[in-house]
XYZ file of C-alpha atoms in Angstrom:
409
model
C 217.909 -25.334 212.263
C 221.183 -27.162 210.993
C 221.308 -30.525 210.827
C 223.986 -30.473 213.890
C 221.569 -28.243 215.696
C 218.747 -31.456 214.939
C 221.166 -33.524 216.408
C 221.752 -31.634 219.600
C 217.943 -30.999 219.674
C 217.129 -34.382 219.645
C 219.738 -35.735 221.982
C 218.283 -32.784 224.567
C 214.595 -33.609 223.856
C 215.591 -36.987 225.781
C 217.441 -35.300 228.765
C 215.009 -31.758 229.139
C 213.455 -31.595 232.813
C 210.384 -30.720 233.913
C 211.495 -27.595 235.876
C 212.165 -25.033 233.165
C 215.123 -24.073 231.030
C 217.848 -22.287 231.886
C 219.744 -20.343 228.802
C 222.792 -21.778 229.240
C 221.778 -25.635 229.361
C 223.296 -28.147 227.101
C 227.397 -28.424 227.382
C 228.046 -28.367 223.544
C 230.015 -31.439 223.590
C 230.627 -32.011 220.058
C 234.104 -30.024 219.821
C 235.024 -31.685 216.630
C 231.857 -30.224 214.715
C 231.736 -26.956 216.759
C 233.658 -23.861 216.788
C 234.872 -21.973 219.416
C 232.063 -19.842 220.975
C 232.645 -15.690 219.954
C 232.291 -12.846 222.807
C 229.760 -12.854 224.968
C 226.554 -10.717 224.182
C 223.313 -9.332 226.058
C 220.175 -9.499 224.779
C 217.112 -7.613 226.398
C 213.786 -9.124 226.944
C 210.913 -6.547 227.209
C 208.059 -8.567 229.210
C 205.437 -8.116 232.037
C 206.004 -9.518 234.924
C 202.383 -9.303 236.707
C 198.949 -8.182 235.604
C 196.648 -9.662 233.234
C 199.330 -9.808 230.512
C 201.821 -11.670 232.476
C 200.771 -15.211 231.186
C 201.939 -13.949 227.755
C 205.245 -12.723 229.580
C 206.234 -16.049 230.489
C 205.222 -17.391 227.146
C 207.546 -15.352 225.667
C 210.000 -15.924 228.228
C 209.633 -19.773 227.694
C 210.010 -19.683 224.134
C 213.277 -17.481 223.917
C 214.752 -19.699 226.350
C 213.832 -22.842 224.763
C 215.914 -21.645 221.667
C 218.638 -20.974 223.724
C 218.662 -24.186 225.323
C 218.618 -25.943 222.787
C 221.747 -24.262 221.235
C 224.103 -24.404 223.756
C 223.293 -21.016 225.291
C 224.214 -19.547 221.987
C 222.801 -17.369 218.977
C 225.344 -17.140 216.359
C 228.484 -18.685 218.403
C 227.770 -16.089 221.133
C 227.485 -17.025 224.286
C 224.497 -14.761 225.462
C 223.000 -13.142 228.815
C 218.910 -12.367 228.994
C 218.313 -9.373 230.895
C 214.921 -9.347 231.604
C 213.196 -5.894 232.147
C 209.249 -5.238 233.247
C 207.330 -3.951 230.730
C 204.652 -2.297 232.545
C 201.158 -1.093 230.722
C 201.800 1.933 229.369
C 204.246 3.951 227.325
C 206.024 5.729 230.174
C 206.372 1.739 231.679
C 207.967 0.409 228.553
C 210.375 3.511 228.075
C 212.151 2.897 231.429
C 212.901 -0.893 230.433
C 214.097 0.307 227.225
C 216.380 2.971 229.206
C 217.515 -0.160 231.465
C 218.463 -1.925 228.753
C 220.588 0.480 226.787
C 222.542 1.094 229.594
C 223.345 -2.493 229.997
C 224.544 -2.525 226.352
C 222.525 -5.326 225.419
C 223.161 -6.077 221.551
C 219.388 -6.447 220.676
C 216.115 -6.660 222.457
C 213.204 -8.647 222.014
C 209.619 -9.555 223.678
C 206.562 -6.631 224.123
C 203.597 -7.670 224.783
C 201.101 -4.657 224.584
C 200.697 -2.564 221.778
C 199.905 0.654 223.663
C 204.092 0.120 224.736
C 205.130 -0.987 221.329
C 203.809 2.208 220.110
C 205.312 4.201 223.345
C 209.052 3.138 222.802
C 208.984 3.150 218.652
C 210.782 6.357 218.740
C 212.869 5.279 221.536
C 214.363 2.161 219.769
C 214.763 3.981 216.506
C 216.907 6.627 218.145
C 218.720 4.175 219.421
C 219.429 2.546 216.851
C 219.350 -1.170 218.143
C 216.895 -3.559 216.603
C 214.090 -5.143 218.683
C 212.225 -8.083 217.594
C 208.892 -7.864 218.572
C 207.335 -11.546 219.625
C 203.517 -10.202 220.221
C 202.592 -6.566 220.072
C 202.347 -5.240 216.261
C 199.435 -2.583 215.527
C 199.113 -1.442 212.324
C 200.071 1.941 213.291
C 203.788 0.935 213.524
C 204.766 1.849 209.777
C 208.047 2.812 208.203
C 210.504 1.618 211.265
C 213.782 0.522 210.371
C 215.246 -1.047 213.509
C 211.353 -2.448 214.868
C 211.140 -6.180 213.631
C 207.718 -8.179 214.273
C 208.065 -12.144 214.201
C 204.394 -12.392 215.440
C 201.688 -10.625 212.843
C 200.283 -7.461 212.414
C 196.652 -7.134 214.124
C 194.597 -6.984 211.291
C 195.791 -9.844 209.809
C 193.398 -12.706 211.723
C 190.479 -10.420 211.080
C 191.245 -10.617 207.797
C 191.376 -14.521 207.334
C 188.453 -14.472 208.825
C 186.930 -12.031 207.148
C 187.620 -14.134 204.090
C 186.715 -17.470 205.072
C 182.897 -15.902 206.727
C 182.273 -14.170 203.270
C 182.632 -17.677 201.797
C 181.086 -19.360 204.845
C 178.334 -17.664 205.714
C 174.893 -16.512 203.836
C 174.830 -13.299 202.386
C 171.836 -12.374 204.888
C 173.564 -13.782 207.752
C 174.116 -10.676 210.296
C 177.215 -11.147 213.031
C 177.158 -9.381 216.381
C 180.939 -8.101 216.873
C 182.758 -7.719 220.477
C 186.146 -6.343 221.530
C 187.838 -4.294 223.941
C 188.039 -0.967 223.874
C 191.613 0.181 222.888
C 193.226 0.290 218.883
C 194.324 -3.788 219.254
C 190.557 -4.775 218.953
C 190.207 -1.700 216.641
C 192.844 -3.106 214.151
C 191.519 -6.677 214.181
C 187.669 -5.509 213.100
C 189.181 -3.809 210.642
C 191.007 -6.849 209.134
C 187.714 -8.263 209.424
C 185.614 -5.431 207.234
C 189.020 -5.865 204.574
C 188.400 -9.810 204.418
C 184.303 -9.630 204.328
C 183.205 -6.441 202.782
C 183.729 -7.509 199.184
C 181.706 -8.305 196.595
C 178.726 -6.266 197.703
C 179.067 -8.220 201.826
C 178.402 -5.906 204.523
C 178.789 -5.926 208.041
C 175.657 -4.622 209.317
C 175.154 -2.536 213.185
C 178.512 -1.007 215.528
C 180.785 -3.340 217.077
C 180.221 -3.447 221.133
C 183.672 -2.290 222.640
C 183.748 -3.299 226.573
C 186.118 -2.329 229.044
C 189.303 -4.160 228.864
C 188.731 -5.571 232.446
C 191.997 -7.048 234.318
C 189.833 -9.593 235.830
C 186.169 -9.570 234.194
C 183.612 -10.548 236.569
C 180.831 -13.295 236.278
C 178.644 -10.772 235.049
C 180.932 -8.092 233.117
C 179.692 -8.366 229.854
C 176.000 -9.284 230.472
C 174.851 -5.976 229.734
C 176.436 -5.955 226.131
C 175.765 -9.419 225.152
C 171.974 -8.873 226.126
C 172.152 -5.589 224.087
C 173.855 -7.528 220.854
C 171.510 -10.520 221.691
C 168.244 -8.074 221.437
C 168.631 -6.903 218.069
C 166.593 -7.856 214.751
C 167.448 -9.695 212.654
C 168.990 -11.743 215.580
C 173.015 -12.618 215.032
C 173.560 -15.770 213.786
C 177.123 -15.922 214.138
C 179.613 -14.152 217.141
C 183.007 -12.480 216.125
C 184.922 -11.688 219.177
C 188.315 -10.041 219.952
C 188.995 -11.305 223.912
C 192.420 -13.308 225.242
C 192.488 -14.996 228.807
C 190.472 -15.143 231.401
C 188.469 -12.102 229.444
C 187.795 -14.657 227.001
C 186.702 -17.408 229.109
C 184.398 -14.993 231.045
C 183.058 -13.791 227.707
C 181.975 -17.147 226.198
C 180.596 -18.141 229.309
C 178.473 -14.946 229.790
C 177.833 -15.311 226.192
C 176.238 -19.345 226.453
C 174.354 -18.137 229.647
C 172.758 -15.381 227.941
C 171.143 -17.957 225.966
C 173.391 -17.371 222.824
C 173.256 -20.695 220.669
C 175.327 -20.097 217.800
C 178.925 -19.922 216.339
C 181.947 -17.909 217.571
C 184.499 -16.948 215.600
C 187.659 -14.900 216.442
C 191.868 -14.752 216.192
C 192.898 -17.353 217.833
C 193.885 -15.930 220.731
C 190.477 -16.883 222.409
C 191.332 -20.323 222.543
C 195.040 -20.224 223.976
C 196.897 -21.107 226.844
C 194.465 -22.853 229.487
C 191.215 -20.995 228.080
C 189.881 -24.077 226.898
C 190.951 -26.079 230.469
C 188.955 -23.337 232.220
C 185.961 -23.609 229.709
C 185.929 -27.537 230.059
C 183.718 -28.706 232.839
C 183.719 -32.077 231.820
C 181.568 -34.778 229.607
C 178.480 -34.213 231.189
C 179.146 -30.195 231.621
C 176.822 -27.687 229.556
C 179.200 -25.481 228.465
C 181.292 -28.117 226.749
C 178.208 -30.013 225.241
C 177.823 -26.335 223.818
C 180.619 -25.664 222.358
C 180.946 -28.810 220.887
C 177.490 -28.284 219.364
C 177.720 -24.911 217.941
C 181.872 -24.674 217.316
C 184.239 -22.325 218.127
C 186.356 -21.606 214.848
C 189.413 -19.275 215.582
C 192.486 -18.149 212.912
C 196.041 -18.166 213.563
C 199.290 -18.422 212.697
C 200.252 -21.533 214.610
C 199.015 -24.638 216.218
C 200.502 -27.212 218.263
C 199.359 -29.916 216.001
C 201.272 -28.863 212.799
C 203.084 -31.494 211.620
C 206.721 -30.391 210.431
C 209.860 -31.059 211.690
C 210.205 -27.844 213.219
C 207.159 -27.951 215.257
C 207.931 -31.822 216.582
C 210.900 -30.450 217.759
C 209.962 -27.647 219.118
C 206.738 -28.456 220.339
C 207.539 -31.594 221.936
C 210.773 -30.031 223.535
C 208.322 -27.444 225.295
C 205.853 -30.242 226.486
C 208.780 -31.756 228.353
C 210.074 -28.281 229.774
C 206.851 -26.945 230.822
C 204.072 -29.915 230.829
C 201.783 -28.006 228.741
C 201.423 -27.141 224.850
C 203.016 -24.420 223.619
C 201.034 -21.279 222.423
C 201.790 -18.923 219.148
C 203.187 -16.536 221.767
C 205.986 -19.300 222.400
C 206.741 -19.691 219.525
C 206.893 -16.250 217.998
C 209.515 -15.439 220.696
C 211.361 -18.881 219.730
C 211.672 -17.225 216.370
C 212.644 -13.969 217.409
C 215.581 -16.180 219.158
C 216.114 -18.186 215.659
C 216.217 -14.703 213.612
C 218.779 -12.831 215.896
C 220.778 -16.522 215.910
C 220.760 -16.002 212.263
C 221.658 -12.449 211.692
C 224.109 -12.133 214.569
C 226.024 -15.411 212.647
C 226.051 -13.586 209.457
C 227.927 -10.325 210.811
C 230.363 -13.220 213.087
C 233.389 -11.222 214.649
C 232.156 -8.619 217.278
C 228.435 -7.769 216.378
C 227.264 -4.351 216.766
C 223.525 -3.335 216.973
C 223.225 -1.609 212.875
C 225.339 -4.491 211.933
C 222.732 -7.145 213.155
C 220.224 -4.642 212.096
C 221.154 -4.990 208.532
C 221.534 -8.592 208.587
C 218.314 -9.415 209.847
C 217.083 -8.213 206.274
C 219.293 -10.726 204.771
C 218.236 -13.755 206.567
C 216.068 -15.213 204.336
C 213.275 -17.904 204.570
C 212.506 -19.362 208.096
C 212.558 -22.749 209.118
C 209.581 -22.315 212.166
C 207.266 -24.431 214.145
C 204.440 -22.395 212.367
C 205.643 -23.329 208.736
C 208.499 -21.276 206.295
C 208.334 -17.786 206.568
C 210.284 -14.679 206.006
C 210.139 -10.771 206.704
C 208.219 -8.633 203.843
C 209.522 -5.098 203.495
C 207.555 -3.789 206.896
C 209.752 -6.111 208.679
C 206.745 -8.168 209.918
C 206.580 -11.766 208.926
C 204.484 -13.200 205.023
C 203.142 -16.450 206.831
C 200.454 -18.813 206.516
C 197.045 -18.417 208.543
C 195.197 -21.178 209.640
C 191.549 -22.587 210.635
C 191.194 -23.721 213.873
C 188.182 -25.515 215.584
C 187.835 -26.561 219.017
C 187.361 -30.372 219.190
C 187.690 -32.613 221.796
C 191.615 -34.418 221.411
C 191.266 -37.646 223.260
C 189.066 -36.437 226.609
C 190.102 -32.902 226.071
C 189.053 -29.962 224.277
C 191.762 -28.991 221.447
C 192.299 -26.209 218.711
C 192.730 -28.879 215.684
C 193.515 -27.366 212.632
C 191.239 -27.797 209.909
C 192.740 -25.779 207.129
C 194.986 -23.354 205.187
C 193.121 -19.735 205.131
C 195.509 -17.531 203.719
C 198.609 -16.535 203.102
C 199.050 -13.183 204.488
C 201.685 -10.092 204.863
């Protein structure tokens, strides 16, 4: 962010509403520093708009928007348009947005939440030929793209920290019951986790339990599993898991009432957006005096807490928008914004999509709420991972960071 861009940031954090942002908020006042705005652009934003994924949506949504507000409206002296299309579930779903979108002649798009889409419109956008810059959605299938850019992670990646951090951690006889859904995303993340802990003679010892990837788990949805993974001897002493949303807040309670008294460990996705709201029933509740007992350690590329410059802007500009903390999927779509604000400067004039294409490669190091980063050659970002435990943070349980894991990608 340049140091006018601080300046307008921190003159907006003071005057930001609690109602949302609106792209083109923020007049742009300073004439004297600022050039004249270039032609107006379109950008599409691939997101769901209902279902189970939809709370990522509007993360994503939140966090582009943010950027935008807090530049005038603008990425590169462009005045820009979001056109928003749904993203459905499936390939055949995502395929129509991108269709939508191309025929509104949007300059770049950007968002995607589920993998099983990302993977549907790959050869879509690379036909194309107009970059997208994935916020979310990265499976380690997607290989060798040239217009696909990820400014998330790719899925095995948190397995992978933690897969490092448990061989270190844990006993060498210590045995760890492993849950997912069924699908490749949970797939890719266990097998970050065998890449991180199978080493020096560590093994991972019985199948991971795949369950349905329920829409809306009931209160007894994975009771069968648990009491299946719960059953076997040696007994787990530890819990790796692979659940977001209200899956994951089902799961860990199912997991406590079962009787499991242990740690859980997983990406950090368990603990995100109001998981831990919905999990806290208060001073005197069980499930909190449990989790505070046993710990809940999660990786991930970003936490509120970080303390840069970046992130106090950011994150503080988000509290005020939305009255809540923002997640990693706000902020990975706040850097998608911040990359395509970059590249889209460095062609200037009239941008086309292989022009901003080939910039984006050129845009160096990035100044984010998560810590510096920058694309590696798969066009996904090399970024810091970090520990994460869930504390309480005055009355209320947190994800603190405890520690650097890795540097990864």
């Amino acid at each position: 962010m340049s140091q006018m861009n601080r300046r307008r940031a921190l003159q907006l954090l003071a005057a930001l509403g609690t109602t949302g942002l609106a792209a083109g908020c923020g007049s742009g006042t300073d004439t004297a520093e600022e050039a004249q705005p270039g032609s107006p652009i379109k950008i599409g934003l691939i997101v769901p708009g209902s279902g189970p994924n939809k709370v990522i949506g509007d993360e994503i949504t939140n966090g582009f928007q943010l950027f935008l507000a807090l530049n005038d409206g603008q990425l590169g002296g462009h005045p820009v348009t979001v056109v928003p299309a749904e993203e459905g579930d499936t390939a055949k779903t995502g395929q129509a947005a991108v269709d939508k979108l191309l025929k509104e002649g949007v300059l770049a798009l950007t968002g995607v939440v589920s993998s099983v889409v990302m993977s549907g419109i790959r050869d879509a956008v690379e036909q194309a030929r107009v970059p997208l810059i994935g916020s979310n959605a990265s499976p380690i299938s997607l290989q060798s793209v040239v217009y696909i850019w990820r400014t998330s992670y790719v899925l095995n990646e948190p397995g992978e920290a933690l897969g490092q951090y448990l061989r270190q951690t844990l006993d060498a006889s210590s045995t760890i019951a492993i849950f997912g859904t069924q699908g490749q995303s949970s797939r890719d993340v266990i097998d970050g986790l065998r890449n991180g802990y199978e080493q020096g003679g560590r093994r991972l010892t019985g199948d991971p339990i795949f369950t349905p990837d329920y829409p809306n788990p009931g209160k007894n949805a994975y009771a069968d599993p648990i009491i299946k993974a719960l059953g076997r001897r040696p007994a787990p002493d530890a819990v790796f898991c692979h659940y977001s949303g209200v899956q994951a807040v089902q799961f860990i309670k199912q997991l406590y009432a079962q009787g499991y008294r242990g740690p859980i460990y997983a990406p950090g996705f368990l603990t995100e957006g109001t998981v831990l709201s919905q999990l806290d029933d208060g001073e005197k509740g069980e499930e909190r005096a449990l989790i505070q007992k046993y710990g809940i350690e999660t990786a991930l590329n970003y936490s509120a807490d970080l303390n840069n410059t970046a992130n106090r802007v950011f994150a503080s500009a988000y509290r005020k928008a939305h009255n809540a903390s923002p997640t990693t999927f706000a902020m990975a779509s706040y850097d998608a914004a911040q990359v395509l604000d970059k590249a889209i400067r460095l062609v200037g004039g009239n941008p086309t999509p292989q022009q901003v294409n080939l910039a984006l490669g050129k845009i160096g190091q990035i100044d984010s709420p998560r810590g510096a980063w920058q694309f590696n050659q798969p066009r996904t970002p090399q970024q810091k991972w970090y520990l994460r435990k869930v504390q309480l943070d005055g009355r209320l349980l947190s994800n603190v960071v405890m520690s650097e894991l890795a540097t990864l990608g």
